[in-house]
Amino acid sequence: DTGVSQDPRHKITKRGQNVTFRCDPISEHNRLYWYRQTLGQGPEFLTYFQNEAQLEKSRLLSDRFSAERPKGSFSTLEIQRTEQGDSAMYLCASSLSSGRAGSEQYFGPGTRLTVT
Amino acid sequence: EDKVVQSPLSLVVHEGDTVTLNCSYEVTNFRSLLWYKQEKKAPTFLFMLTSSGIEKKSGRLSSILDKKELFSILNITATQTGDSAVYLCAPRDLQGGSEKLVFGKGTKLTVNP
């Protein structure tokens, strides 16, 4: 399978614990995005990498959230001191820089986080 | 602030019906608009629209963009139960340089046999 993969698929954690998610994009894609989706809503943008550089962060991304893409390949998203409001599906997407209109973003299966 | 409104939010039809899903948008620096289908998993890509008035087609699905009036529609003809899903509209916003997608809440389509 050469699509976007994410690990773990499900994570249950207690409030106050730290969690880390991993995303492996499509291998030749240089752009990587993290989105968050809650029930009944569309995905909301969190942050964006071009190669290893984190170029944009949403104001939704509090200082408890940090993301890295150290070698321009896989990415990690860490949430420190989790809160119940962090419960959501965390989606990763990747794309290839392509022309003025951009190119389609391909999504991974997501990591569903439940904070108890 | 970017805004995407999809209508209807929910739609129930019978197999064989034709449906039209609507998407109106306001984004700061628009470049293109994407449609995705989401079943109980990640969104899967359907179409990317960049120019007004040019219809994109894939089988029973088609979509068109109106950049002057800031809306797009997705048509599905001869619906099947496998079309049951949430359909998401996402204009691409270039502000900030990320080309991030701004999603609406989606239209939940249920196709009954």
Coordinates of N, CA and C in Angstrom, one line a residue:
Chain A
D1 N 0.8 -1.2 0.0 CA 0.0 0.0 0.0 C 0.9 1.2 0.0
T2 N 0.7 2.1 -1.0 CA 1.6 3.3 -1.1 C 0.9 4.5 -0.7
G3 N -0.3 4.4 0.0 CA -1.0 5.6 0.5 C -0.4 6.2 1.8
V4 N -1.1 7.2 2.3 CA -0.7 7.8 3.6 C -1.1 6.8 4.7
S5 N -0.2 6.6 5.6 CA -0.5 5.7 6.7 C -0.3 6.5 8.0
Q6 N -1.1 6.1 9.1 CA -1.0 6.8 10.4 C -1.0 5.7 11.4
D7 N -0.3 6.0 12.5 CA -0.2 5.1 13.6 C -0.2 5.9 14.9
P8 N -0.9 5.4 16.0 CA -1.9 4.3 15.9 C -3.2 4.7 15.3
R9 N -4.1 3.8 15.1 CA -5.4 4.1 14.5 C -6.3 4.6 15.6
H10 N -6.1 4.1 16.8 CA -7.0 4.5 18.0 C -6.1 4.7 19.2
K11 N -6.4 5.7 20.0 CA -5.7 5.9 21.2 C -6.6 6.4 22.3
I12 N -6.6 5.7 23.4 CA -7.4 6.1 24.6 C -6.4 6.5 25.6
T13 N -6.6 7.7 26.2 CA -5.6 8.1 27.2 C -6.4 8.9 28.3
K14 N -5.7 9.0 29.4 CA -6.3 9.7 30.5 C -5.9 11.2 30.5
R15 N -6.8 12.0 30.9 CA -6.5 13.4 30.9 C -5.2 13.7 31.6
G16 N -4.4 14.6 31.0 CA -3.2 15.0 31.6 C -2.0 14.2 31.0
Q17 N -2.2 13.1 30.3 CA -1.1 12.3 29.7 C -0.7 12.9 28.4
N18 N 0.5 12.6 28.0 CA 1.0 13.0 26.7 C 0.8 11.9 25.7
V19 N 0.5 12.3 24.4 CA 0.3 11.3 23.4 C 1.1 11.8 22.1
T20 N 1.5 10.8 21.3 CA 2.2 11.2 20.1 C 1.6 10.3 19.0
F21 N 1.4 10.9 17.8 CA 0.9 10.2 16.6 C 1.9 10.4 15.5
R22 N 1.9 9.3 14.7 CA 2.8 9.3 13.5 C 2.1 9.3 12.2
C23 N 2.6 10.0 11.2 CA 2.1 10.0 9.9 C 3.2 9.7 8.9
D24 N 3.0 8.8 8.0 CA 3.9 8.5 6.9 C 3.2 8.9 5.6
P25 N 3.7 9.9 4.9 CA 3.0 10.4 3.7 C 3.3 9.5 2.5
I26 N 2.7 9.8 1.4 CA 3.1 9.2 0.1 C 4.5 9.6 -0.2
S27 N 5.4 8.6 -0.6 CA 6.8 8.8 -0.5 C 7.3 10.0 -1.3
E28 N 6.8 10.4 -2.4 CA 7.4 11.5 -3.2 C 6.7 12.8 -2.8
H29 N 5.7 12.8 -1.9 CA 5.0 14.1 -1.6 C 5.9 14.9 -0.6
N30 N 6.0 16.2 -1.0 CA 6.8 17.1 -0.2 C 6.0 17.9 0.8
R31 N 4.7 17.9 0.6 CA 3.8 18.7 1.5 C 3.1 17.8 2.5
L32 N 3.0 18.2 3.7 CA 2.3 17.3 4.7 C 1.4 18.2 5.6
Y33 N 0.2 17.8 5.8 CA -0.8 18.6 6.6 C -1.3 17.7 7.7
W34 N -1.6 18.4 8.8 CA -2.4 17.8 9.9 C -3.7 18.5 10.0
Y35 N -4.8 17.8 10.2 CA -6.1 18.3 10.4 C -6.7 17.6 11.6
R36 N -7.7 18.2 12.2 CA -8.5 17.6 13.3 C -9.9 17.6 12.9
Q37 N -10.6 16.5 13.2 CA -12.1 16.4 12.8 C -12.8 15.9 14.0
T38 N -13.9 16.7 14.4 CA -14.8 16.3 15.5 C -16.1 15.9 14.9
L39 N -16.9 15.2 15.6 CA -18.2 14.6 15.1 C -19.1 15.7 14.5
G40 N -19.5 15.4 13.3 CA -20.4 16.4 12.7 C -19.8 17.6 12.0
Q41 N -18.5 17.6 12.1 CA -17.7 18.8 11.5 C -16.8 18.3 10.4
G42 N -16.5 19.2 9.5 CA -15.4 18.9 8.5 C -14.1 19.0 9.2
P43 N -13.0 18.4 8.5 CA -11.7 18.6 9.1 C -11.3 20.0 9.2
E44 N -10.5 20.3 10.3 CA -10.0 21.7 10.5 C -8.5 21.7 10.4
F45 N -7.9 22.6 9.7 CA -6.4 22.7 9.5 C -5.7 22.9 10.8
L46 N -4.7 22.2 11.1 CA -3.8 22.4 12.2 C -2.4 23.0 11.9
T47 N -1.7 22.3 11.0 CA -0.4 22.7 10.6 C 0.1 22.1 9.3
Y48 N 1.1 22.7 8.8 CA 1.6 22.4 7.4 C 3.1 22.3 7.4
F49 N 3.6 21.3 6.7 CA 5.1 21.2 6.4 C 5.3 21.2 5.0
Q50 N 6.4 21.9 4.6 CA 6.9 21.7 3.2 C 8.3 21.1 3.4
N51 N 8.5 19.9 3.0 CA 9.7 19.2 3.3 C 9.8 19.2 4.9
E52 N 11.0 19.6 5.5 CA 11.1 19.5 6.9 C 10.7 20.8 7.6
A53 N 10.3 21.8 6.9 CA 10.0 23.1 7.5 C 8.5 23.2 7.8
Q54 N 8.2 23.6 9.0 CA 6.9 23.8 9.4 C 6.5 25.3 9.1
L55 N 5.7 25.5 8.1 CA 5.5 26.8 7.5 C 4.3 27.5 8.0
E56 N 3.3 26.8 8.5 CA 2.1 27.5 9.0 C 1.5 26.7 10.1
K57 N 1.0 27.4 11.1 CA 0.3 26.8 12.2 C -1.0 27.5 12.4
S58 N -2.1 26.8 12.6 CA -3.4 27.4 12.9 C -3.4 27.9 14.3
R59 N -4.2 28.9 14.6 CA -4.4 29.4 16.0 C -5.1 28.3 16.8
L60 N -5.7 27.3 16.2 CA -6.2 26.2 16.9 C -5.1 25.4 17.7
L61 N -3.9 25.5 17.2 CA -2.8 24.7 17.7 C -2.2 25.4 18.9
S62 N -2.7 25.0 20.1 CA -2.2 25.6 21.3 C -0.8 25.2 21.6
D63 N -0.2 25.8 22.6 CA 1.2 25.5 22.9 C 1.3 24.1 23.5
R64 N 0.2 23.4 23.7 CA 0.4 22.0 24.1 C 0.6 21.0 23.0
F65 N 0.4 21.6 21.8 CA 0.6 20.8 20.5 C 1.9 21.1 19.9
S66 N 2.6 20.1 19.5 CA 3.8 20.3 18.7 C 3.9 19.3 17.6
A67 N 4.4 19.7 16.5 CA 4.6 18.8 15.3 C 6.0 18.9 14.8
E68 N 6.5 17.8 14.2 CA 7.8 17.8 13.6 C 7.8 16.9 12.4
R69 N 8.7 17.2 11.5 CA 8.9 16.4 10.3 C 10.4 16.4 10.1
P70 N 11.2 15.7 10.9 CA 12.6 15.9 11.0 C 13.4 15.7 9.7
K71 N 13.1 14.8 8.9 CA 13.8 14.5 7.7 C 13.0 14.7 6.4
G72 N 11.9 15.4 6.6 CA 11.1 15.7 5.4 C 10.3 14.5 4.9
S73 N 10.3 13.4 5.8 CA 9.5 12.3 5.4 C 8.3 12.1 6.3
F74 N 8.5 11.2 7.4 CA 7.3 11.1 8.3 C 7.2 12.3 9.2
S75 N 6.0 12.4 9.8 CA 5.8 13.5 10.8 C 5.2 12.9 12.0
T76 N 5.4 13.7 13.1 CA 4.8 13.3 14.4 C 4.0 14.5 14.9
L77 N 2.9 14.2 15.6 CA 2.1 15.3 16.3 C 2.0 14.8 17.7
E78 N 2.5 15.7 18.6 CA 2.5 15.4 20.0 C 1.5 16.3 20.7
I79 N 0.7 15.8 21.6 CA -0.2 16.6 22.5 C 0.2 16.4 23.9
Q80 N 0.6 17.4 24.6 CA 1.0 17.3 26.0 C -0.2 17.7 26.9
R81 N -0.2 17.0 28.0 CA -1.3 17.3 29.1 C -2.6 17.3 28.4
T82 N -3.0 16.2 27.8 CA -4.3 16.1 27.1 C -5.5 16.5 27.9
E83 N -6.4 17.1 27.2 CA -7.7 17.5 27.8 C -8.8 16.8 27.1
Q84 N -10.0 16.7 27.7 CA -11.1 16.0 27.1 C -11.5 16.7 25.8
G85 N -11.3 18.0 25.6 CA -11.6 18.7 24.4 C -10.7 18.3 23.3
D86 N -9.6 17.6 23.6 CA -8.7 17.1 22.5 C -9.2 15.9 21.8
S87 N -10.2 15.3 22.4 CA -10.8 14.1 21.7 C -11.3 14.4 20.3
A88 N -10.8 13.7 19.4 CA -11.1 14.0 18.0 C -10.4 12.9 17.1
M89 N -10.7 13.0 15.8 CA -9.9 12.3 14.8 C -8.8 13.2 14.3
Y90 N -7.6 12.7 14.3 CA -6.5 13.5 13.8 C -6.1 12.9 12.5
L91 N -6.2 13.7 11.4 CA -6.0 13.3 10.1 C -4.7 13.9 9.5
C92 N -4.0 13.1 8.8 CA -2.8 13.6 8.1 C -3.0 13.5 6.6
A93 N -2.6 14.5 5.9 CA -2.7 14.4 4.4 C -1.4 14.9 3.8
S94 N -1.2 14.4 2.6 CA 0.1 14.8 1.9 C -0.3 15.1 0.4
S95 N 0.6 16.0 -0.2 CA 0.4 16.4 -1.6 C 1.8 16.7 -2.1
L96 N 1.7 16.9 -3.4 CA 3.0 17.3 -4.2 C 2.8 18.7 -4.7
S97 N 3.8 19.6 -4.5 CA 3.7 20.9 -5.1 C 3.4 20.8 -6.6
S98 N 2.4 21.5 -7.1 CA 2.1 21.3 -8.5 C 1.3 22.5 -9.0
G99 N 1.9 23.4 -9.7 CA 1.2 24.4 -10.4 C 0.5 25.4 -9.5
R100 N -0.1 26.4 -10.2 CA -0.8 27.4 -9.4 C -2.0 27.0 -8.7
A101 N -2.7 26.0 -9.2 CA -3.9 25.5 -8.6 C -3.7 24.6 -7.5
G102 N -2.4 24.1 -7.4 CA -2.1 23.2 -6.3 C -2.5 21.8 -6.8
S103 N -2.3 20.8 -5.9 CA -2.6 19.4 -6.2 C -3.5 18.9 -5.1
E104 N -4.1 17.7 -5.4 CA -5.0 17.2 -4.4 C -4.3 16.7 -3.2
Q105 N -4.9 16.7 -2.1 CA -4.3 16.2 -0.9 C -4.9 14.8 -0.6
Y106 N -4.1 13.9 -0.3 CA -4.5 12.5 0.0 C -4.4 12.3 1.5
F107 N -5.5 11.8 2.0 CA -5.6 11.6 3.5 C -5.3 10.2 3.9
G108 N -4.7 10.1 5.1 CA -4.5 8.9 5.8 C -5.8 8.5 6.5
P109 N -5.8 7.3 7.2 CA -7.0 6.7 7.8 C -7.3 7.4 9.1
G110 N -6.4 8.2 9.6 CA -6.6 9.0 10.9 C -6.3 8.2 12.1
T111 N -6.1 9.0 13.2 CA -5.9 8.5 14.5 C -7.0 9.0 15.4
R112 N -7.9 8.1 15.9 CA -9.0 8.6 16.8 C -8.5 8.6 18.2
L113 N -8.5 9.8 18.8 CA -8.1 10.0 20.2 C -9.3 10.2 21.1
T114 N -9.3 9.4 22.1 CA -10.3 9.6 23.2 C -9.6 9.9 24.5
V115 N -9.9 11.0 25.1 CA -9.4 11.4 26.3 C -10.4 11.2 27.4
T116 N -10.1 10.4 28.4 CA -11.1 10.1 29.5 C -10.8 10.9 30.7
Chain B
E1 N -12.8 36.1 7.8 CA -12.5 34.7 8.2 C -13.1 33.8 7.1
D2 N -12.4 32.7 6.7 CA -12.9 31.8 5.7 C -14.2 31.1 6.1
K3 N -15.0 30.9 5.2 CA -16.3 30.4 5.5 C -16.8 29.5 4.3
V4 N -17.3 28.3 4.7 CA -17.8 27.3 3.7 C -19.1 26.8 4.2
V5 N -20.1 26.9 3.4 CA -21.5 26.5 3.8 C -22.0 25.5 2.8
Q6 N -22.3 24.3 3.3 CA -22.8 23.2 2.4 C -24.3 23.0 2.7
S7 N -25.0 22.7 1.6 CA -26.5 22.5 1.8 C -26.9 21.4 0.8
P8 N -27.9 20.6 1.2 CA -28.4 20.5 2.5 C -27.4 19.8 3.4
L9 N -27.6 19.9 4.7 CA -26.7 19.2 5.7 C -27.0 17.7 5.6
S10 N -28.2 17.3 5.3 CA -28.6 15.9 5.3 C -29.6 15.7 4.2
L11 N -29.5 14.5 3.5 CA -30.4 14.2 2.4 C -30.7 12.7 2.4
V12 N -31.9 12.3 2.3 CA -32.3 10.9 2.2 C -33.0 10.7 0.9
V13 N -32.5 9.8 0.0 CA -33.1 9.5 -1.3 C -33.2 8.0 -1.5
H14 N -33.9 7.6 -2.6 CA -34.0 6.2 -3.0 C -33.1 6.0 -4.1
E15 N -32.6 4.7 -4.2 CA -31.8 4.3 -5.3 C -32.3 4.8 -6.6
G16 N -31.5 5.3 -7.5 CA -31.9 5.7 -8.8 C -32.2 7.2 -8.9
D17 N -32.4 7.8 -7.7 CA -32.6 9.3 -7.7 C -31.4 10.0 -8.1
T18 N -31.6 11.3 -8.5 CA -30.5 12.2 -8.8 C -30.4 13.3 -7.7
V19 N -29.2 13.6 -7.2 CA -29.1 14.5 -6.2 C -28.1 15.6 -6.6
T20 N -28.3 16.8 -6.0 CA -27.4 18.0 -6.2 C -27.0 18.5 -4.8
L21 N -25.7 18.5 -4.6 CA -25.2 19.0 -3.4 C -24.6 20.4 -3.6
N22 N -24.8 21.3 -2.7 CA -24.4 22.7 -2.9 C -23.2 23.1 -1.9
C23 N -22.4 24.0 -2.4 CA -21.3 24.5 -1.6 C -21.1 25.9 -1.9
S24 N -21.2 26.8 -1.0 CA -20.9 28.2 -1.2 C -19.7 28.6 -0.3
Y25 N -18.8 29.4 -0.7 CA -17.6 29.7 0.0 C -17.1 31.1 0.0
E26 N -16.4 31.5 1.0 CA -15.6 32.7 1.1 C -14.3 32.4 1.6
V27 N -13.2 32.5 0.8 CA -11.9 32.3 1.3 C -11.0 33.5 0.9
T28 N -10.0 33.7 1.7 CA -9.2 34.9 1.5 C -8.5 35.0 0.2
N29 N -7.9 33.9 -0.2 CA -7.0 33.8 -1.4 C -7.3 32.5 -2.1
F30 N -8.4 32.5 -2.8 CA -8.9 31.2 -3.4 C -8.0 30.8 -4.6
R31 N -7.8 29.5 -4.7 CA -7.1 29.0 -5.9 C -7.9 27.8 -6.6
S32 N -8.5 27.0 -5.8 CA -9.2 25.8 -6.4 C -10.1 25.3 -5.3
L33 N -11.0 24.4 -5.7 CA -11.9 23.8 -4.8 C -11.9 22.3 -5.0
L34 N -11.9 21.6 -3.9 CA -11.9 20.1 -4.0 C -13.2 19.5 -3.3
W35 N -13.6 18.4 -3.9 CA -14.7 17.6 -3.3 C -14.1 16.3 -2.8
Y36 N -14.6 15.9 -1.6 CA -14.2 14.6 -1.0 C -15.4 13.8 -0.6
K37 N -15.3 12.5 -0.6 CA -16.3 11.6 -0.1 C -15.8 11.0 1.2
Q38 N -16.6 11.0 2.3 CA -16.1 10.4 3.5 C -17.1 9.4 4.0
E39 N -16.7 8.2 4.0 CA -17.5 7.1 4.7 C -16.9 7.0 6.1
K40 N -17.0 5.9 6.8 CA -16.5 5.9 8.1 C -15.0 5.8 8.2
K41 N -14.3 6.7 7.5 CA -12.9 6.6 7.5 C -12.4 8.0 6.9
A42 N -11.2 8.0 6.4 CA -10.7 9.3 5.9 C -11.3 9.7 4.6
P43 N -11.3 11.0 4.4 CA -11.9 11.6 3.1 C -11.1 11.0 1.9
T44 N -11.9 10.6 0.9 CA -11.3 10.2 -0.4 C -11.6 11.3 -1.5
F45 N -10.6 11.6 -2.2 CA -10.6 12.6 -3.2 C -11.6 12.3 -4.4
L46 N -12.4 13.3 -4.8 CA -13.3 13.1 -5.9 C -12.9 14.0 -7.1
F47 N -12.9 15.3 -6.8 CA -12.6 16.3 -7.9 C -11.8 17.5 -7.4
M48 N -11.1 18.1 -8.3 CA -10.5 19.4 -8.1 C -10.9 20.3 -9.2
L49 N -11.5 21.4 -8.8 CA -12.0 22.4 -9.8 C -11.2 23.7 -9.7
T50 N -10.8 24.2 -10.8 CA -10.0 25.4 -10.8 C -10.6 26.5 -11.7
S51 N -11.4 26.1 -12.7 CA -11.9 27.1 -13.6 C -13.4 27.1 -13.6
S52 N -14.0 28.3 -13.7 CA -15.4 28.4 -13.7 C -16.0 27.8 -15.0
G53 N -17.2 27.1 -14.8 CA -18.0 26.7 -15.9 C -17.5 25.4 -16.6
I54 N -16.4 24.9 -16.2 CA -15.9 23.6 -16.8 C -16.3 22.5 -15.9
E55 N -17.2 21.6 -16.4 CA -17.7 20.5 -15.7 C -16.6 19.3 -15.6
K56 N -16.5 18.8 -14.4 CA -15.6 17.6 -14.3 C -16.6 16.4 -14.1
K57 N -16.3 15.3 -14.7 CA -17.1 14.1 -14.6 C -16.3 12.9 -14.3
S58 N -16.9 12.1 -13.5 CA -16.3 10.8 -13.2 C -17.5 9.8 -13.0
G59 N -17.8 9.0 -14.0 CA -18.9 8.1 -13.9 C -20.2 8.8 -13.7
R60 N -20.9 8.5 -12.6 CA -22.2 9.1 -12.3 C -22.1 10.5 -11.6
L61 N -20.8 10.8 -11.2 CA -20.6 12.1 -10.5 C -20.1 13.2 -11.4
S62 N -20.6 14.4 -11.2 CA -20.1 15.5 -11.9 C -20.1 16.7 -11.0
S63 N -19.2 17.7 -11.3 CA -19.1 18.9 -10.5 C -18.8 20.1 -11.3
I64 N -19.2 21.3 -10.9 CA -18.9 22.5 -11.6 C -18.6 23.6 -10.6
L65 N -17.9 24.6 -11.0 CA -17.5 25.7 -10.1 C -17.9 27.0 -10.8
D66 N -18.4 27.9 -9.9 CA -18.7 29.3 -10.4 C -17.9 30.2 -9.5
K67 N -16.8 30.8 -10.0 CA -15.9 31.6 -9.2 C -16.5 33.0 -9.0
K68 N -17.4 33.4 -9.9 CA -18.0 34.7 -9.7 C -19.0 34.7 -8.6
E69 N -19.8 33.7 -8.5 CA -20.8 33.6 -7.5 C -20.3 32.9 -6.3
L70 N -19.2 32.3 -6.3 CA -18.5 31.6 -5.2 C -19.3 30.4 -4.7
F71 N -19.6 29.5 -5.7 CA -20.2 28.3 -5.3 C -19.8 27.2 -6.2
S72 N -20.1 26.0 -5.7 CA -19.9 24.8 -6.5 C -21.0 23.8 -6.3
I73 N -21.3 23.0 -7.2 CA -22.3 21.9 -7.0 C -21.7 20.6 -7.4
L74 N -22.2 19.5 -6.7 CA -21.8 18.2 -7.0 C -23.1 17.4 -7.3
N75 N -23.1 16.8 -8.5 CA -24.3 16.1 -8.9 C -24.0 14.6 -8.9
I76 N -24.9 13.8 -8.4 CA -24.8 12.3 -8.5 C -26.1 11.8 -9.2
T77 N -25.9 11.2 -10.3 CA -27.1 10.6 -11.0 C -27.2 9.1 -10.7
A78 N -28.5 8.6 -10.8 CA -28.7 7.2 -10.6 C -28.0 6.7 -9.4
T79 N -28.4 7.3 -8.2 CA -27.7 7.0 -7.0 C -27.8 5.5 -6.6
Q80 N -26.8 5.0 -5.9 CA -26.7 3.7 -5.5 C -26.5 3.7 -3.9
T81 N -26.7 2.6 -3.3 CA -26.5 2.6 -1.8 C -25.1 2.8 -1.4
G82 N -24.2 2.5 -2.3 CA -22.8 2.7 -2.1 C -22.4 4.2 -2.1
D83 N -23.3 5.0 -2.6 CA -23.0 6.5 -2.6 C -23.3 7.1 -1.2
S84 N -23.9 6.3 -0.3 CA -24.2 6.8 1.0 C -22.8 7.2 1.7
A85 N -22.7 8.5 2.1 CA -21.5 9.0 2.7 C -21.7 10.5 3.0
V86 N -20.7 11.1 3.6 CA -20.7 12.5 3.8 C -19.8 13.1 2.7
Y87 N -20.4 14.1 2.0 CA -19.6 14.7 0.9 C -19.1 16.1 1.4
L88 N -17.8 16.3 1.3 CA -17.2 17.4 1.8 C -16.7 18.3 0.7
C89 N -16.9 19.6 0.8 CA -16.4 20.6 -0.1 C -15.3 21.3 0.6
A90 N -14.2 21.6 -0.1 CA -13.1 22.3 0.5 C -12.4 23.2 -0.5
P91 N -12.6 24.5 -0.4 CA -11.8 25.4 -1.2 C -10.4 25.5 -0.6
R92 N -9.5 25.8 -1.5 CA -8.1 25.9 -1.1 C -7.7 27.4 -0.8
D93 N -7.2 27.6 0.3 CA -6.8 29.0 0.7 C -5.3 29.1 0.7
L94 N -4.8 30.0 -0.1 CA -3.4 30.2 -0.3 C -2.8 31.2 0.8
Q95 N -3.6 31.8 1.6 CA -3.1 32.8 2.6 C -2.3 32.0 3.6
G96 N -1.1 32.5 3.8 CA -0.2 31.8 4.7 C 0.8 30.8 4.0
G97 N 0.5 30.6 2.7 CA 1.4 29.8 1.9 C 1.2 28.3 1.9
S98 N 0.3 27.8 2.8 CA 0.1 26.4 3.0 C -0.8 25.7 1.9
E99 N -1.6 26.5 1.3 CA -2.6 25.9 0.4 C -3.6 25.0 1.2
K100 N -3.8 25.4 2.5 CA -4.7 24.5 3.3 C -6.1 24.5 2.7
L101 N -6.8 23.3 3.0 CA -8.1 23.2 2.6 C -9.0 23.7 3.8
V102 N -10.1 24.4 3.4 CA -11.1 24.9 4.4 C -12.4 24.1 4.1
F103 N -12.7 23.2 5.1 CA -13.8 22.3 4.9 C -15.1 22.9 5.4
G104 N -16.2 22.5 4.7 CA -17.5 22.7 5.2 C -17.9 21.6 6.1
K105 N -19.1 21.6 6.7 CA -19.5 20.5 7.6 C -19.9 19.3 6.8
G106 N -20.1 19.4 5.5 CA -20.5 18.3 4.7 C -22.0 18.1 4.6
T107 N -22.3 17.3 3.5 CA -23.7 16.9 3.3 C -23.7 15.4 3.5
K108 N -24.6 14.9 4.5 CA -24.7 13.5 4.7 C -25.8 13.0 3.8
L109 N -25.4 12.1 2.8 CA -26.3 11.5 1.9 C -26.6 10.1 2.3
T110 N -27.8 9.8 2.4 CA -28.3 8.4 2.6 C -29.1 7.9 1.4
V111 N -28.7 6.8 0.8 CA -29.4 6.3 -0.3 C -30.0 5.0 0.1
N112 N -31.3 4.9 0.2 CA -32.0 3.7 0.6 C -32.4 2.8 -0.6
P113 N -32.3 1.5 -0.4 CA -32.7 0.6 -1.6 C -34.1 0.7 -2.0

